mmCIF file of C-alpha atoms in Angstrom:
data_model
loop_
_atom_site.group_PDB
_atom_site.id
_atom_site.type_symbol
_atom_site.label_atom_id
_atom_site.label_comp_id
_atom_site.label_asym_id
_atom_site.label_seq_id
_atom_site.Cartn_x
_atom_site.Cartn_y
_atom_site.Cartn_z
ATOM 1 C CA UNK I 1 -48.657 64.307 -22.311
ATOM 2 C CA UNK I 2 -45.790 62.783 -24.660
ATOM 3 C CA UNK I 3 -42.962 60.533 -22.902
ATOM 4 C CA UNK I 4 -39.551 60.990 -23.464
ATOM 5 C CA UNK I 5 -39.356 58.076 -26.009
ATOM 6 C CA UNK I 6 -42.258 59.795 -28.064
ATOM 7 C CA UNK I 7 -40.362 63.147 -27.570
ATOM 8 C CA UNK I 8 -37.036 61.947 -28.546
ATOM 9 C CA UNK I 9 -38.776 60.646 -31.973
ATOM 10 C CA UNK I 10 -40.502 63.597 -32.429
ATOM 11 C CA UNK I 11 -37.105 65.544 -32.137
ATOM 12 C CA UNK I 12 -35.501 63.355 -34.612
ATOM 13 C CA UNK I 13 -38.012 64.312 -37.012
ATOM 14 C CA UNK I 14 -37.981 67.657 -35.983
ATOM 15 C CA UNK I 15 -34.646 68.162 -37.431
ATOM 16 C CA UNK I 16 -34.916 66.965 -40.717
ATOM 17 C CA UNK I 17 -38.371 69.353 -41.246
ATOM 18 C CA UNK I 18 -36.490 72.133 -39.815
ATOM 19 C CA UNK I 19 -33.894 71.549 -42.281
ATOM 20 C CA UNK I 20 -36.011 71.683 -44.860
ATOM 21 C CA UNK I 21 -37.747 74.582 -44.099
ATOM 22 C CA UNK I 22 -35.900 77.792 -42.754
ATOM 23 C CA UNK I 23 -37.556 80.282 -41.240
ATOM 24 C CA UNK I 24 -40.770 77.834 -40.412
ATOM 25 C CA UNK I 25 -43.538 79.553 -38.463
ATOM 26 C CA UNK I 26 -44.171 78.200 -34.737
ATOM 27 C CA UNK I 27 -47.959 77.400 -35.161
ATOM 28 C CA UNK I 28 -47.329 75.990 -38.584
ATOM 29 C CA UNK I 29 -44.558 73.537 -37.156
ATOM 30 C CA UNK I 30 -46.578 72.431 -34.063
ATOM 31 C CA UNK I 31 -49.640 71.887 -36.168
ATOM 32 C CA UNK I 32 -47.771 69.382 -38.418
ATOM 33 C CA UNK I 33 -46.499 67.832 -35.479
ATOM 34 C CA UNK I 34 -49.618 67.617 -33.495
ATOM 35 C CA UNK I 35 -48.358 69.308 -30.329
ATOM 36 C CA UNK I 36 -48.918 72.526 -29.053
ATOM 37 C CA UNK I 37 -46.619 75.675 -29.246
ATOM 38 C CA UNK I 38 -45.563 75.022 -25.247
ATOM 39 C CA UNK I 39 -44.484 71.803 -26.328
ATOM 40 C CA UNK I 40 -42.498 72.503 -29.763
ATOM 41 C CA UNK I 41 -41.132 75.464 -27.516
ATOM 42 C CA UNK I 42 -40.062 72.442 -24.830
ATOM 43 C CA UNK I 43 -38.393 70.525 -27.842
ATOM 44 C CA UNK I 44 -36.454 73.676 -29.546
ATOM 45 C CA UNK I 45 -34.667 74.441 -26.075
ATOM 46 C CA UNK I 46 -33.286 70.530 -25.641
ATOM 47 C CA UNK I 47 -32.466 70.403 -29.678
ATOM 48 C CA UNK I 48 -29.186 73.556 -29.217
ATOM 49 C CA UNK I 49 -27.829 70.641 -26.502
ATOM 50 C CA UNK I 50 -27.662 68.095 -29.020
ATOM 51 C CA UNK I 51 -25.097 67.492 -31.991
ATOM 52 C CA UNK I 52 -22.829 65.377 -34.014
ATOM 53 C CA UNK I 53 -20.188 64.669 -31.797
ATOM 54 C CA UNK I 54 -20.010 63.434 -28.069
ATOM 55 C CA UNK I 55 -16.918 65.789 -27.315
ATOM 56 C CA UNK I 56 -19.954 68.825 -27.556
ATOM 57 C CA UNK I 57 -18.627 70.204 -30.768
ATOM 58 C CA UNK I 58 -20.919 70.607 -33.973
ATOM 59 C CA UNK I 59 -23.942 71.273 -31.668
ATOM 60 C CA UNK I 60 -27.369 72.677 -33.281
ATOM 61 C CA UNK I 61 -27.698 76.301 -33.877
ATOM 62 C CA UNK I 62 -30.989 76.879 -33.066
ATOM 63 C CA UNK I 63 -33.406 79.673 -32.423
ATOM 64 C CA UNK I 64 -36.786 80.823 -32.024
ATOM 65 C CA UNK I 65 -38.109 84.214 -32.227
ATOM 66 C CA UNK I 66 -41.378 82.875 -30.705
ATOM 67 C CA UNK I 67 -42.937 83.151 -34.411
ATOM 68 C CA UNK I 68 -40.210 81.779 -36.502
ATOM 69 C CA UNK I 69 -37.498 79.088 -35.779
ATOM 70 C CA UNK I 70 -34.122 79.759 -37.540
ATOM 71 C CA UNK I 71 -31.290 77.219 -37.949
ATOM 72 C CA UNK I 72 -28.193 78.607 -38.364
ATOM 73 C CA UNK I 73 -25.395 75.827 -39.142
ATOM 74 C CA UNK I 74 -27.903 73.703 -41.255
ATOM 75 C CA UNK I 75 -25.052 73.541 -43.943
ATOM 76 C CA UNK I 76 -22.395 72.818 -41.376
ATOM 77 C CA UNK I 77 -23.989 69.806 -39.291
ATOM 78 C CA UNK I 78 -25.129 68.333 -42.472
ATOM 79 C CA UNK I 79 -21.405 67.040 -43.819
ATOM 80 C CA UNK I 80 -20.703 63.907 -43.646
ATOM 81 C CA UNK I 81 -19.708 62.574 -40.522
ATOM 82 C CA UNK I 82 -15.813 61.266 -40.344
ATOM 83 C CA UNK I 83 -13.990 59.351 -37.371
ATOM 84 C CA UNK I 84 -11.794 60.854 -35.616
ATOM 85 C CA UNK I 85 -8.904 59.042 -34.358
ATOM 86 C CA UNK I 86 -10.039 58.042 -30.838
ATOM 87 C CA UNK I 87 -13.381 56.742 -32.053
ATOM 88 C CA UNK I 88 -11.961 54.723 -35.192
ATOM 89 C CA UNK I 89 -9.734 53.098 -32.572
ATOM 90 C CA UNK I 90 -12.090 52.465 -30.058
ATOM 91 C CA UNK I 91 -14.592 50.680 -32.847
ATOM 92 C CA UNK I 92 -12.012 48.542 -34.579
ATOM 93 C CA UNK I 93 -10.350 47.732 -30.373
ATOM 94 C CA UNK I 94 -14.072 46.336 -29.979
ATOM 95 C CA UNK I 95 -15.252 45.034 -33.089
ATOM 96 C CA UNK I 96 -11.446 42.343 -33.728
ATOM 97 C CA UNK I 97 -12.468 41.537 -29.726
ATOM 98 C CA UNK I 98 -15.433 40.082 -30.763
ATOM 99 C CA UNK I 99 -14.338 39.044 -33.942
ATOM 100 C CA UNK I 100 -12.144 36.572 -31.985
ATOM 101 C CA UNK I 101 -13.725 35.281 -29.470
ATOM 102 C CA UNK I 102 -14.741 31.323 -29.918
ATOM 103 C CA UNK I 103 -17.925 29.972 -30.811
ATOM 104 C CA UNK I 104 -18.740 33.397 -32.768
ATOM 105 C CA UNK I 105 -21.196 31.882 -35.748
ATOM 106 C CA UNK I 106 -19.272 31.605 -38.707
ATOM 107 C CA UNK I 107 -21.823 34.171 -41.163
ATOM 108 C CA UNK I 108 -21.278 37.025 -37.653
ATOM 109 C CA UNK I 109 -17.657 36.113 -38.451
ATOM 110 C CA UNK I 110 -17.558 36.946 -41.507
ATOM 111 C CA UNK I 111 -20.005 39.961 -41.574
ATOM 112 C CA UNK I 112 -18.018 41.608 -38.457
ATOM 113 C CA UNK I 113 -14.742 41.224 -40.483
ATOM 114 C CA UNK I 114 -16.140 42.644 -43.817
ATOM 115 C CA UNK I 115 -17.109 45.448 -41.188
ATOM 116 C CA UNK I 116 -13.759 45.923 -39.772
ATOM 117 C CA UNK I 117 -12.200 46.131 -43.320
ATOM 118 C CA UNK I 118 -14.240 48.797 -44.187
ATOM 119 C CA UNK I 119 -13.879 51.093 -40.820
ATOM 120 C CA UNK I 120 -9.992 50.525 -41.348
ATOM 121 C CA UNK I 121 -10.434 51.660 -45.046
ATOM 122 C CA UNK I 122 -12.868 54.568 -44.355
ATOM 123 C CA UNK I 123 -10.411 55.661 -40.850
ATOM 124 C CA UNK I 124 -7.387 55.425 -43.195
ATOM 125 C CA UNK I 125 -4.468 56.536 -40.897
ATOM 126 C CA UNK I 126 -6.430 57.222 -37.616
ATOM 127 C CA UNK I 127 -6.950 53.468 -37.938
ATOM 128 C CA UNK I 128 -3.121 52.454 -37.407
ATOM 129 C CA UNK I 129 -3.077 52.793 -33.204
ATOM 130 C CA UNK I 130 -5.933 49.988 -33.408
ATOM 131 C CA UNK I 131 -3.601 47.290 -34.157
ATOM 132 C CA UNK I 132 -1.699 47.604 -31.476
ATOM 133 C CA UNK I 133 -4.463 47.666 -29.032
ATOM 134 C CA UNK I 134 -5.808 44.074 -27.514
ATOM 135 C CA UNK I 135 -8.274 42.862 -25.482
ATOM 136 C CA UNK I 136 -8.698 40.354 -22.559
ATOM 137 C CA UNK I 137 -12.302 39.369 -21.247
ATOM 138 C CA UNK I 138 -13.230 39.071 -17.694
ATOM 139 C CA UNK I 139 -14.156 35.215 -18.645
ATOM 140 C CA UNK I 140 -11.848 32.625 -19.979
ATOM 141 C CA UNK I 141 -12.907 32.342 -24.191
ATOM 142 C CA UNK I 142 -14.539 28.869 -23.568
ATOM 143 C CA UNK I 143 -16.959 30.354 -21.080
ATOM 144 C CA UNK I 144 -18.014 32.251 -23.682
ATOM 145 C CA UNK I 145 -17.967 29.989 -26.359
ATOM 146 C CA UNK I 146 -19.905 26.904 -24.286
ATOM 147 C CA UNK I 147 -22.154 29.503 -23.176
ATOM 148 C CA UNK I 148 -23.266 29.989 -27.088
ATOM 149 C CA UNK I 149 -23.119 26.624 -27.985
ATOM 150 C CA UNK I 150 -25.601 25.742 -25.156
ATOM 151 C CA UNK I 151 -27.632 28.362 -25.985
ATOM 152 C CA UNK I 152 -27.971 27.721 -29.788
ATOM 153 C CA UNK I 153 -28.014 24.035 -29.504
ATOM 154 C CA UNK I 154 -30.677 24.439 -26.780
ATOM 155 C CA UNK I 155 -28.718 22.405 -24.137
ATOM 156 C CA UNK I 156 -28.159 22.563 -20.188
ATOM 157 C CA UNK I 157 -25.052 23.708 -18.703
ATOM 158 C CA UNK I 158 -23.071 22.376 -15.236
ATOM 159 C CA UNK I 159 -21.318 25.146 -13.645
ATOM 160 C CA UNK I 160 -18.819 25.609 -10.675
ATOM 161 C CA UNK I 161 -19.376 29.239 -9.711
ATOM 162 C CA UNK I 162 -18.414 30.892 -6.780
ATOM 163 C CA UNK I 163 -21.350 32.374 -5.278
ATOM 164 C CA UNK I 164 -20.429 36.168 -3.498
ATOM 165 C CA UNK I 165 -23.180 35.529 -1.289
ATOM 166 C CA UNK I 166 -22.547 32.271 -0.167
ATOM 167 C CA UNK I 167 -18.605 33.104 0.190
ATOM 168 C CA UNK I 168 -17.418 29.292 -1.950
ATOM 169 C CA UNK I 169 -17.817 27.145 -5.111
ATOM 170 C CA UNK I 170 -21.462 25.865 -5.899
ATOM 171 C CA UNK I 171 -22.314 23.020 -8.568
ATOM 172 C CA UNK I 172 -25.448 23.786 -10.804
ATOM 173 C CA UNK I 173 -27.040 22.751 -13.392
ATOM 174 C CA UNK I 174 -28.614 25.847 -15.068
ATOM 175 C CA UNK I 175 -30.693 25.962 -18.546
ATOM 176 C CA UNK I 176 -29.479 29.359 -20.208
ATOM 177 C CA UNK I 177 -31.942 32.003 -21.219
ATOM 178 C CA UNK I 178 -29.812 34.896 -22.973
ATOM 179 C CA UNK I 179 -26.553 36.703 -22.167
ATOM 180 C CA UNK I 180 -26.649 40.365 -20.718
ATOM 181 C CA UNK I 181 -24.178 43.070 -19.993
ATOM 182 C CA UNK I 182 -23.984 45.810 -17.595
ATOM 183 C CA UNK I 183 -20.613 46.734 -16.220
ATOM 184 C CA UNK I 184 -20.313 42.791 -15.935
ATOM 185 C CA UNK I 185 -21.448 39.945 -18.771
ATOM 186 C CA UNK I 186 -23.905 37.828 -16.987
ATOM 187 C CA UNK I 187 -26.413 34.645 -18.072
ATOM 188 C CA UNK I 188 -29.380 34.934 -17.059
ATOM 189 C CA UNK I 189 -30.541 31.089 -16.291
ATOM 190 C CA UNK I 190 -33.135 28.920 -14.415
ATOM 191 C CA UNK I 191 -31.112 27.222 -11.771
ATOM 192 C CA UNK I 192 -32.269 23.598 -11.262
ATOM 193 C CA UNK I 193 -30.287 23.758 -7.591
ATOM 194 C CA UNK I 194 -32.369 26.518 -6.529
ATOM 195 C CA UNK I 195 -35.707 26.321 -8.783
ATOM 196 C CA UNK I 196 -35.632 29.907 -9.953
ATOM 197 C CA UNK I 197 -34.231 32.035 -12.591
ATOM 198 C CA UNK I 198 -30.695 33.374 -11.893
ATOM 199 C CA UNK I 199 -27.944 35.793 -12.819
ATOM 200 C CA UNK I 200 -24.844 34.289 -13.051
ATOM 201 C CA UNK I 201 -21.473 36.519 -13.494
ATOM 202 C CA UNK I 202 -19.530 34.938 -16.151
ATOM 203 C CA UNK I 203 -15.719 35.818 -14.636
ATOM 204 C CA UNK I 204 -17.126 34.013 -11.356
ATOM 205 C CA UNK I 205 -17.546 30.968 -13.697
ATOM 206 C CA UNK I 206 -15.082 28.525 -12.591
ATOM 207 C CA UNK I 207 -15.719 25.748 -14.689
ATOM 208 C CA UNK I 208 -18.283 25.067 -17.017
ATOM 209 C CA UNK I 209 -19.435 21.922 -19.144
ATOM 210 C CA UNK I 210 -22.163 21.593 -22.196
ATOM 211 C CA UNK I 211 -24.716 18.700 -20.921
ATOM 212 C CA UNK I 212 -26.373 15.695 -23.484
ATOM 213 C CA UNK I 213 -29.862 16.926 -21.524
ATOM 214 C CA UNK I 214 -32.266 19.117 -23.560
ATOM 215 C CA UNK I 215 -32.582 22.865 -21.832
ATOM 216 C CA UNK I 216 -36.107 23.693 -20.652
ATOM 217 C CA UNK I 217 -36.365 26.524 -18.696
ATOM 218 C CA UNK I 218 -40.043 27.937 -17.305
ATOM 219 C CA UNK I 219 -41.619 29.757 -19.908
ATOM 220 C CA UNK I 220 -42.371 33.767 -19.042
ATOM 221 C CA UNK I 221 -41.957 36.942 -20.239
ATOM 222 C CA UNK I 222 -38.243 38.535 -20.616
ATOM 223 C CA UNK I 223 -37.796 40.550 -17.553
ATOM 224 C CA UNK I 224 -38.076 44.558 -17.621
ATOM 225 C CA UNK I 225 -34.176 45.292 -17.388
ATOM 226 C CA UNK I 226 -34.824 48.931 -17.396
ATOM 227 C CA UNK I 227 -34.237 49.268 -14.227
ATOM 228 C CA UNK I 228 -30.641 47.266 -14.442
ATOM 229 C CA UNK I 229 -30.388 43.355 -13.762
ATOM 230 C CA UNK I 230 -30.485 43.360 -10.312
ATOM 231 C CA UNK I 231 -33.509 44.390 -8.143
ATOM 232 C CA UNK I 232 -33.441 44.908 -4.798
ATOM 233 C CA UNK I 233 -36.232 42.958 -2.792
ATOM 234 C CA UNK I 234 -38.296 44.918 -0.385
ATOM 235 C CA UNK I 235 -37.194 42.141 2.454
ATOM 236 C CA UNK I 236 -32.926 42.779 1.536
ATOM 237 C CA UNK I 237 -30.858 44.622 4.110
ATOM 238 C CA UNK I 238 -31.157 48.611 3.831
ATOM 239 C CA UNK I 239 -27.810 50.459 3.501
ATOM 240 C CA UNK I 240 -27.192 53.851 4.089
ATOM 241 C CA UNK I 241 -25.188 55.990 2.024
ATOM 242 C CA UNK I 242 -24.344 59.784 2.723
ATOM 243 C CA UNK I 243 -22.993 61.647 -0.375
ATOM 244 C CA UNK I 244 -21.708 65.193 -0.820
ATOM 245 C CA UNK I 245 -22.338 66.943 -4.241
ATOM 246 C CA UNK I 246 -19.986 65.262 -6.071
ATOM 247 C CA UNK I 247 -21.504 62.085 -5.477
ATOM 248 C CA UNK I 248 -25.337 62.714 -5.836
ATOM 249 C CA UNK I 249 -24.995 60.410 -8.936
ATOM 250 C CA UNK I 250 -25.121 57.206 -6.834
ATOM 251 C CA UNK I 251 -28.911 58.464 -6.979
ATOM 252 C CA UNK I 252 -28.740 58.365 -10.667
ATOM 253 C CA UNK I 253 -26.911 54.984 -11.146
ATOM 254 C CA UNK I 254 -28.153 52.881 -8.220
ATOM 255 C CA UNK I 255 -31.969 51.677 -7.465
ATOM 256 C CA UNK I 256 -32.723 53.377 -4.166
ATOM 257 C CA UNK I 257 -36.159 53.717 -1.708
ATOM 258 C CA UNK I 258 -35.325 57.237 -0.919
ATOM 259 C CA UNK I 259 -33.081 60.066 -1.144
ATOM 260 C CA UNK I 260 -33.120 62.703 1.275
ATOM 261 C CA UNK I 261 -31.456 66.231 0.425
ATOM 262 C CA UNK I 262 -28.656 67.248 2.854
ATOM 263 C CA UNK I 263 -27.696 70.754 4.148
ATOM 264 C CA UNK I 264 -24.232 71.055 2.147
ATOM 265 C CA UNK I 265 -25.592 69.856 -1.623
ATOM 266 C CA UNK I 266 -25.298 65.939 -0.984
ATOM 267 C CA UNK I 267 -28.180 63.497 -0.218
ATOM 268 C CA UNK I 268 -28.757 60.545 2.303
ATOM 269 C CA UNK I 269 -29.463 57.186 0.562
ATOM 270 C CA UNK I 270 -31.122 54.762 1.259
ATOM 271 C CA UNK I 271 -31.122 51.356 -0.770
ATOM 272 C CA UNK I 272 -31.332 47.731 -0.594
ATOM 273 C CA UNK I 273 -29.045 45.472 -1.533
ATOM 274 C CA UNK I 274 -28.668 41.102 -0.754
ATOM 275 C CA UNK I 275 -25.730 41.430 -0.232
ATOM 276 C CA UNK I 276 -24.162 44.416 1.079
ATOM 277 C CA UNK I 277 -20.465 44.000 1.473
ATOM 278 C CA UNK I 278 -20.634 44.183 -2.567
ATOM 279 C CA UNK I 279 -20.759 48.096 -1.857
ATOM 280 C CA UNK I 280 -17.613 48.363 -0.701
ATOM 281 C CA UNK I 281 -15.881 49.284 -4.009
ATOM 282 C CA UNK I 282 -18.745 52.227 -4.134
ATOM 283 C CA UNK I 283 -17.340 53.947 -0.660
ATOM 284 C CA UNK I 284 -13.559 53.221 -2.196
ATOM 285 C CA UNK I 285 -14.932 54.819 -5.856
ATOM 286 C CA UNK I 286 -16.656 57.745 -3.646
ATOM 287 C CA UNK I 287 -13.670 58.805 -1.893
ATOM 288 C CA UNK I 288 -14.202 61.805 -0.442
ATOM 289 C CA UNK I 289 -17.620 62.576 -1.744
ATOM 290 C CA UNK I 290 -19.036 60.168 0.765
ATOM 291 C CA UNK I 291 -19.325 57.371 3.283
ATOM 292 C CA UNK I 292 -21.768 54.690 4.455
ATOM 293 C CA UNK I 293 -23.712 55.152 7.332
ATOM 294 C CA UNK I 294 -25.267 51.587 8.333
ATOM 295 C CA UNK I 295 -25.197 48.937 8.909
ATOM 296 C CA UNK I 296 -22.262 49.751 11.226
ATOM 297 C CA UNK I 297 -20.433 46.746 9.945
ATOM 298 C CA UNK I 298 -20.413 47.386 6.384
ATOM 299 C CA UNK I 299 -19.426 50.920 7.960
ATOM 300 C CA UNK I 300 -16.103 49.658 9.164
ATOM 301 C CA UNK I 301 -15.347 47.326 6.122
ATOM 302 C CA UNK I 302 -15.299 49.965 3.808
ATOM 303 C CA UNK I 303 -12.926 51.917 6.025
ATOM 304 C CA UNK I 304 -10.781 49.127 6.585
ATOM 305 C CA UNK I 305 -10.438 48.680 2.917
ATOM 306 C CA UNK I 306 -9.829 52.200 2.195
ATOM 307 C CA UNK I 307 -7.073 52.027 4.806
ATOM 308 C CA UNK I 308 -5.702 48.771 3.064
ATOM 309 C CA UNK I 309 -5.779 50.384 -0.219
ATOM 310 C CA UNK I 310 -4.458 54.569 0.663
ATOM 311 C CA UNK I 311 -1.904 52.837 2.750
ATOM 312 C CA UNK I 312 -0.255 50.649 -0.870
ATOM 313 C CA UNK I 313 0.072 54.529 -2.095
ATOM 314 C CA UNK I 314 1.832 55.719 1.182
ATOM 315 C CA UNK I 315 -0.872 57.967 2.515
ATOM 316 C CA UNK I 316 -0.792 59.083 6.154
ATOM 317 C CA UNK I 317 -3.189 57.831 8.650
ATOM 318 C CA UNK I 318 -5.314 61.279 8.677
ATOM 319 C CA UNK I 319 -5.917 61.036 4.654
ATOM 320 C CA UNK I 320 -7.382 57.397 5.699
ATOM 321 C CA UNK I 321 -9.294 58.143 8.220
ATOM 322 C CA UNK I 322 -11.018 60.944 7.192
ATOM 323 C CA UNK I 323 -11.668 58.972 3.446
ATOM 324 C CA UNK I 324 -14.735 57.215 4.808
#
């Protein structure tokens, strides 16, 4: 049985045989492919949900008669692919932020801005709204910048962080590892204070200094991140979250120990988190579609901060209350 990374390659090849070969008989196509019929059949039904475009337009016209597989906008999909207005802009927004930011290497410098040159060349008009666009980072630029000097030069770093868990400022001395994003940009680090290796948000970086001591973290193998950069430990305290159907992708989106289906569409959660009171923005982002159950405490801080926030808009008591 073929994973999804095997069938996604397959499918990618899939399309450029097809192309070349209208009308292409079932058996013949799985037997170049080394799959069975069930399985091509399994690929040709996921291929008509897949296109050019992320709006949902220029999708593959694609049939089967269970003998022969016919595409039918071969000719169409096959143009070359221009940027429309909204994606020129949001590539050139992204690739000046980078551009600027301090202790970029000078050759990425230069590459990114022979890059941008051409996108604003090939975008031609579409390309205009860009300029007026800027961008601020959740981290002051010499974060950032002492962050990649450290790293390249292959020296240790004193921070000042403020530490959600322990609720105030910590000194550390940490020797970086790499620089990861997800939602947040964070350095992964082994922390001298506390002997291990860390995750340390950069916009909870208070101050931050390049040390004349040679970095030497632990040697190991990079971490599995495919399950995000934080991992609940079994021994954490277990939150309960109950969603409606609107909010079943907290499921999706958030590591959980179980998920229990509910009578009207939603599920009962149940995760692990070190710190729990950082869920609070999830009960404000749910809304309506759901509430936490336990710990009772957690409960009540998430209402509280509804209230706080529904009441800055004006909204009457019963909107709040019934929110969470």
């Amino acid at each position: 049985m073929s994973n999804a990374i095997d069938q996604t390659r397959r499918m990618l090849s899939l399309v450029t045989y097809l192309r070349e070969r209208p009308g292409a008989e079932v058996a013949e196509v799985a037997r170049a492919f080394g799959i069975t019929e069930r399985e091509l059949i399994g690929d040709l039904n996921v291929l008509p949900m897949c296109g050019t475009s992320f709006r949902g337009g220029d999708l593959l016209d694609i049939d089967t008669d269970g003998e022969r597989i016919w595409w039918h906008n071969v000719d169409d999909v096959a143009q070359p692919l221009r940027l429309a207005a909204d994606e020129a802009t949001a590539l050139l927004v992204a690739a000046r932020a980078v551009a600027g930011l301090p202790g970029l290497r000078a050759g990425d410098r230069e590459a990114l801005t022979r890059a941008v040159a051409k996108i604003e060349n090939a975008a031609g008009d579409s390309a205009e709204g860009s300029a007026r666009v800027g961008v601020t980072f959740e981290a002051e630029s010499h974060v950032f910048a002492d962050i990649d000097r450290a790293l390249s030069e292959g020296r240790r770093l004193w921070l000042r962080y403020y530490s959600h868990g322990r609720g105030g400022m910590t000194e550390r001395e940490v020797d970086p590892i790499r620089l990861l994003t997800e939602g947040h940009t964070y350095l992964e680090a082994w922390c001298r204070t506390s002997e291990d290796h860390r995750m340390f948000r950069l916009d909870r970086v208070a101050e931050i200094k390049v040390l004349d001591v040679p970095s030497d973290p632990p040697k190991r193998e990079p971490r599995d991140l495919s399950g995000g950069l934080v991992n609940p430990s079994a021994d954490d305290p277990e939150v309960v979250v109950e969603v409606s159907s609107g909010g079943r992708w907290v499921a999706e989106y958030y590591t959980h120990d179980r998920a229990e289906e509910l009578p009207d569409g939603g599920l009962r959660i149940t995760l692990r988190s070190a710190d729990p009171s950082q869920l609070r923005p999830l009960a404000l982002r749910l809304g309506r579609d759901g509430r936490i159950v336990s710990p009772p405490e957690l409960a009540e801080q998430a209402r509280a901060a509804a209230r706080e926030a529904l009441a800055a808009y004006g909204e009457p008591p019963a909107v709040v209350a019934g929110l969470v």
